[in-house]
XYZ file of C-alpha atoms in Angstrom:
392
model
C 92.469 107.270 145.469
C 94.465 105.155 143.016
C 94.412 106.550 139.487
C 92.881 104.248 136.822
C 94.787 104.517 133.520
C 92.623 104.246 130.416
C 93.287 103.803 126.714
C 90.545 104.632 124.192
C 90.427 102.384 121.089
C 87.960 103.822 118.625
C 87.899 104.005 114.863
C 86.197 107.371 114.731
C 88.347 110.327 115.885
C 85.389 112.393 117.074
C 84.327 109.459 119.296
C 87.781 109.157 120.694
C 87.888 112.852 121.568
C 84.365 112.745 123.006
C 85.170 109.843 125.296
C 88.434 111.468 126.371
C 86.566 114.676 127.177
C 83.968 112.792 129.294
C 86.768 111.516 131.507
C 88.894 114.663 131.620
C 87.388 115.984 134.853
C 87.388 112.661 136.759
C 90.331 112.910 139.173
C 90.801 109.160 139.639
C 90.708 108.344 135.891
C 93.492 109.322 133.421
C 93.344 108.729 129.651
C 96.934 107.902 128.788
C 96.484 107.313 125.051
C 94.134 106.428 122.195
C 94.290 104.274 119.085
C 92.230 103.807 115.958
C 93.181 100.199 115.046
C 94.715 97.021 116.408
C 98.240 97.815 115.362
C 98.259 101.087 117.204
C 96.671 99.474 120.239
C 99.411 96.913 120.570
C 102.070 99.545 120.047
C 100.529 101.452 122.989
C 100.501 98.376 125.188
C 104.148 97.728 124.570
C 105.059 101.185 125.697
C 102.486 102.036 128.380
C 100.693 100.336 131.259
C 96.887 100.877 131.050
C 94.429 99.386 133.506
C 91.363 99.637 131.226
C 90.736 99.601 127.437
C 87.580 100.981 125.988
C 87.128 99.289 122.605
C 84.755 100.379 119.898
C 82.876 97.502 118.323
C 83.902 98.482 114.783
C 87.770 98.518 115.368
C 89.164 96.722 112.273
C 85.585 95.524 111.723
C 85.504 93.501 114.989
C 86.254 94.932 118.424
C 85.414 91.534 120.051
C 88.432 89.860 118.359
C 90.707 92.665 119.689
C 89.267 92.239 123.178
C 89.984 88.521 122.960
C 93.603 89.138 121.939
C 94.050 91.551 124.857
C 92.600 89.009 127.302
C 94.960 86.350 126.018
C 98.171 88.413 125.957
C 97.473 90.906 128.698
C 95.115 89.106 131.136
C 95.477 91.822 133.828
C 93.972 94.550 131.600
C 90.191 95.166 131.684
C 88.393 95.580 128.395
C 85.060 97.310 127.941
C 83.161 97.018 124.650
C 81.478 100.111 123.320
C 78.483 98.636 121.384
C 75.696 100.065 119.216
C 73.094 97.702 120.573
C 72.489 95.506 123.533
C 70.988 92.044 123.833
C 71.597 88.555 125.217
C 73.736 87.721 122.170
C 75.876 90.865 122.755
C 76.483 89.976 126.365
C 77.330 86.406 125.446
C 79.890 87.549 122.877
C 81.477 89.862 125.388
C 81.759 87.151 128.001
C 83.265 84.759 125.480
C 86.117 87.125 124.670
C 86.735 88.078 128.345
C 85.358 91.600 128.246
C 84.422 93.018 131.643
C 81.497 95.168 130.522
C 79.421 96.321 127.529
C 78.290 99.969 127.307
C 75.879 101.075 124.573
C 76.489 104.195 122.521
C 75.556 106.969 123.090
C 76.413 106.721 126.727
C 76.496 109.311 129.511
C 79.718 110.329 131.332
C 78.347 108.800 134.516
C 77.680 105.414 132.830
C 81.158 105.391 131.378
C 82.816 106.339 134.645
C 80.766 103.693 136.505
C 81.738 100.997 134.020
C 85.475 101.836 134.246
C 85.432 101.898 138.041
C 83.430 98.758 138.524
C 85.424 96.805 135.976
C 88.692 97.865 137.497
C 87.655 97.141 141.052
C 86.246 93.770 140.003
C 89.560 92.858 138.272
C 91.514 93.843 141.404
C 89.462 91.547 143.547
C 89.888 88.695 141.044
C 93.669 89.091 141.140
C 93.583 88.577 144.900
C 96.690 90.689 145.298
C 97.859 93.984 143.864
C 98.555 93.466 140.162
C 102.118 93.558 138.970
C 102.243 96.921 137.246
C 105.036 95.814 134.824
C 103.320 94.992 131.490
C 106.101 92.765 130.300
C 105.905 90.578 133.387
C 102.085 90.461 133.137
C 102.420 89.247 129.519
C 104.955 86.590 130.254
C 103.446 85.183 133.503
C 103.209 81.435 133.216
C 99.675 80.057 133.290
C 98.493 76.461 133.204
C 96.830 75.220 129.987
C 93.060 74.877 130.144
C 91.327 72.053 128.300
C 87.540 72.492 128.334
C 85.553 69.316 127.506
C 82.105 70.130 126.178
C 79.052 68.931 124.219
C 75.545 70.232 124.124
C 74.316 66.623 123.719
C 73.975 64.749 126.977
C 75.172 61.129 127.345
C 78.139 61.382 124.930
C 80.769 60.661 127.594
C 82.047 64.133 128.596
C 82.862 63.019 132.196
C 84.393 59.742 130.956
C 86.631 61.701 128.575
C 87.459 64.414 131.132
C 88.543 62.024 133.847
C 90.581 59.776 131.588
C 92.226 62.711 129.852
C 93.179 64.287 133.142
C 94.792 61.012 134.416
C 96.481 60.461 131.075
C 97.983 64.029 131.107
C 99.352 63.397 134.576
C 100.931 60.154 133.377
C 102.501 61.336 130.173
C 103.660 64.768 131.477
C 104.552 64.046 135.110
C 103.130 67.583 135.772
C 100.373 68.957 137.995
C 96.847 68.369 136.682
C 93.533 69.405 138.165
C 90.078 68.239 137.068
C 87.278 70.738 137.591
C 83.637 69.568 137.460
C 81.647 72.558 136.157
C 78.456 70.487 135.526
C 77.145 72.400 138.490
C 73.725 70.738 138.693
C 74.527 67.149 137.788
C 78.244 66.592 137.838
C 79.529 63.174 138.664
C 83.322 63.375 138.168
C 83.834 62.508 141.784
C 81.672 59.427 141.354
C 83.555 58.373 138.272
C 86.783 58.576 140.267
C 85.292 56.890 143.402
C 85.928 60.053 145.427
C 83.848 61.088 148.470
C 84.105 64.820 148.361
C 84.926 66.622 151.594
C 84.304 69.904 149.832
C 82.659 70.984 146.597
C 82.739 74.134 144.487
C 79.986 75.653 146.622
C 82.310 75.629 149.636
C 84.839 77.644 147.648
C 82.107 80.144 146.641
C 81.403 80.714 150.352
C 85.046 81.585 150.851
C 85.636 83.377 147.541
C 86.775 86.740 149.084
C 89.580 85.020 150.892
C 90.556 82.662 148.108
C 94.235 82.276 147.252
C 96.415 79.410 146.046
C 96.945 77.929 149.494
C 93.248 78.067 150.397
C 92.305 76.632 147.012
C 94.707 73.696 147.641
C 92.839 72.900 150.874
C 89.621 72.446 149.010
C 90.894 70.116 146.260
C 90.553 66.359 146.562
C 93.641 64.240 145.773
C 93.131 61.115 143.578
C 95.398 58.146 143.641
C 96.431 58.792 140.039
C 98.148 61.958 141.188
C 95.621 64.474 139.903
C 93.576 66.806 142.045
C 89.756 67.175 141.743
C 87.357 70.021 142.377
C 83.914 68.309 142.577
C 80.637 69.861 141.559
C 77.895 70.680 144.019
C 76.204 67.973 145.993
C 72.791 69.731 145.657
C 71.638 71.476 142.472
C 69.806 74.211 144.463
C 73.104 75.898 145.267
C 73.941 76.511 141.607
C 71.830 79.632 141.359
C 74.257 81.449 143.673
C 77.322 80.705 141.486
C 78.231 83.458 138.996
C 80.599 83.785 136.114
C 82.861 85.996 138.256
C 83.160 83.180 140.777
C 84.201 80.733 138.062
C 86.660 83.135 136.532
C 88.349 83.609 139.882
C 88.588 79.911 140.520
C 90.019 79.157 137.061
C 92.608 81.925 137.314
C 93.908 80.640 140.661
C 94.012 77.037 139.387
C 95.911 78.162 136.284
C 98.518 79.819 138.549
C 99.034 76.505 140.513
C 98.599 73.774 137.954
C 100.174 72.945 134.582
C 96.914 71.639 133.181
C 93.342 72.404 134.126
C 90.782 69.952 132.623
C 87.206 71.232 132.835
C 84.200 68.931 132.626
C 81.283 71.111 131.367
C 77.495 70.963 131.555
C 75.619 70.063 128.330
C 74.557 73.655 127.633
C 75.778 77.213 127.089
C 74.900 79.300 130.121
C 76.338 82.314 131.902
C 78.096 80.926 135.079
C 80.373 78.609 133.062
C 81.190 81.037 130.186
C 84.669 81.817 131.667
C 85.651 78.167 130.962
C 85.147 78.847 127.285
C 87.136 82.048 127.335
C 89.965 80.516 129.338
C 90.219 77.405 127.209
C 93.406 76.731 125.218
C 91.547 73.717 123.753
C 87.771 73.465 123.526
C 87.246 69.741 123.069
C 83.841 69.001 121.565
C 82.714 65.452 122.180
C 80.680 63.644 119.519
C 79.523 60.078 118.966
C 78.834 58.351 115.670
C 75.088 58.874 115.473
C 72.995 61.281 113.453
C 71.387 63.078 116.394
C 74.729 63.905 118.091
C 76.425 64.975 114.785
C 73.523 67.358 114.118
C 73.893 68.702 117.652
C 77.692 69.194 117.179
C 77.073 71.026 113.817
C 74.620 73.339 115.613
C 77.186 73.951 118.404
C 79.813 74.831 115.838
C 77.519 77.346 114.235
C 76.711 78.907 117.663
C 80.401 79.153 118.457
C 81.051 80.802 115.083
C 78.248 83.303 115.640
C 79.836 84.158 119.011
C 83.219 84.809 117.269
C 84.786 81.930 119.155
C 88.276 81.179 117.676
C 87.976 78.150 115.410
C 91.598 77.182 116.038
C 90.744 76.380 119.656
C 87.976 73.906 118.784
C 88.981 70.262 118.486
C 86.541 67.388 117.812
C 86.913 64.100 119.661
C 84.992 61.050 118.448
C 83.944 58.824 121.331
C 82.551 55.279 121.013
C 83.925 54.833 117.497
C 83.045 51.483 115.907
C 85.114 50.076 113.097
C 82.053 48.286 111.659
C 79.394 50.819 112.564
C 77.065 52.422 110.060
C 78.765 55.826 110.519
C 82.533 55.662 109.984
C 85.293 58.080 110.917
C 85.344 59.468 107.413
C 81.625 60.116 107.530
C 82.031 62.068 110.810
C 84.795 64.226 109.320
C 82.851 64.867 106.171
C 79.676 65.801 108.096
C 81.550 68.199 110.361
C 83.893 69.390 107.666
C 86.975 68.978 109.847
C 89.565 66.406 110.844
C 89.280 64.692 114.228
C 91.661 65.449 117.063
C 91.255 61.999 118.460
C 89.239 58.804 118.323
C 88.162 56.745 121.357
C 87.039 53.259 120.364
C 83.828 51.732 121.673
C 84.806 49.277 124.455
C 81.534 48.889 126.339
C 82.540 46.209 128.722
C 85.784 47.988 129.821
C 83.994 51.347 130.175
C 81.160 49.783 132.232
C 83.694 48.006 134.464
C 85.590 51.341 134.853
C 82.363 53.196 135.794
C 81.251 50.586 138.260
C 84.652 50.391 139.963
C 85.225 54.164 139.963
C 88.545 53.687 138.284
C 89.644 55.397 134.999
C 89.833 52.975 132.109
C 93.443 54.056 131.550
C 94.302 52.751 134.993
C 92.248 49.610 134.888
C 93.288 48.587 131.338
C 96.524 50.309 130.584
C 97.421 48.134 127.581
C 94.025 48.338 125.902
C 93.608 50.299 122.687
C 91.182 52.633 124.343
C 93.793 53.529 126.957
C 96.521 53.923 124.364
C 94.293 56.346 122.465
C 93.724 58.464 125.538
C 97.488 58.577 126.164
C 98.045 59.706 122.606
C 95.398 62.362 122.950
C 97.106 63.542 126.107
C 100.454 63.727 124.281
C 98.874 65.752 121.480
C 97.263 68.037 124.062
C 100.577 68.782 125.819
C 101.954 72.307 125.595
C 105.447 72.670 124.124
C 108.205 74.785 125.537
C 106.551 77.905 124.151
C 103.308 77.143 125.918
C 101.545 76.291 122.617
C 99.368 73.218 122.362
C 100.095 70.505 119.855
C 96.630 69.248 118.999
C 95.894 69.937 115.339
């Protein structure tokens, strides 16, 4: 049996020793090092090649932030959070930062071993192929940028923004762009682009064990703008069979094949789509200039803060902005205590025509201000030569 290499990251020395001793007699698990803080952890990662990290929740006062950094810089390494309590909020935090499991202290040796083994085997399946065991190569592997478009308020134009942003990115970059409809119950990205889906995300789920880049390509629908589209389900009943693991596999494969992955989200936080938050380089929150939506966005920002979601990833886009409306741009920025990443003007006739024809507004009215603003948003969302995104 293949040996699973483990690093124990725990502030308390006695806990580190206890965890190491629990694993000492397991022949297929080897503890190759331990650390008491983030600095020591990254020193270890530069000079060793672990498969699994067990991270105490109180590392440098927040083990979740360390787990998130590991997921971002070493995506092939499994992280397991050692918590002091368990609850829905705990699981949601862990999922947000990309942790594979949460174990509650004090835990038994069998529970620890089971967590390590299951997390490692799940990660191997997600990779699809044997992982590259060179940590430098794993860290430097190029991945497409993920832009997740979200709002917990329905009717604010998430799909409208997602489709036009995806088409705009393809136009301004000339690179490969895929649009993923993760509004699993009521997604209509395909309708907005006048696409009749041959396949939907549920077809991929049925073939998830065989999924690779070539098979994924066969499921995607080409659009005349040059982007590819992965439509949502045609029937909501199928959604209950889709898990967060499925979505994580899909997003990873798409990131390996495309330069940009634009994700159209449902209007709620729930488990199956959580990987789209964790994978996001930009989480684009959509608001409109009305009191109800602004209150909703403020609540979403508080929820994301409570979940330790990185504030630097969150960008606010104002849709349907009106120059003479009661709520102005400055009012929105003051209410949300942040500057806006972009402003999409209210052009109701153009938008209605776009929706009725199934053509993005940027294609139908390329010279209009609304289209120019989408192109500018796409330029600001482009990654530079270092893979960093420019939206500020």
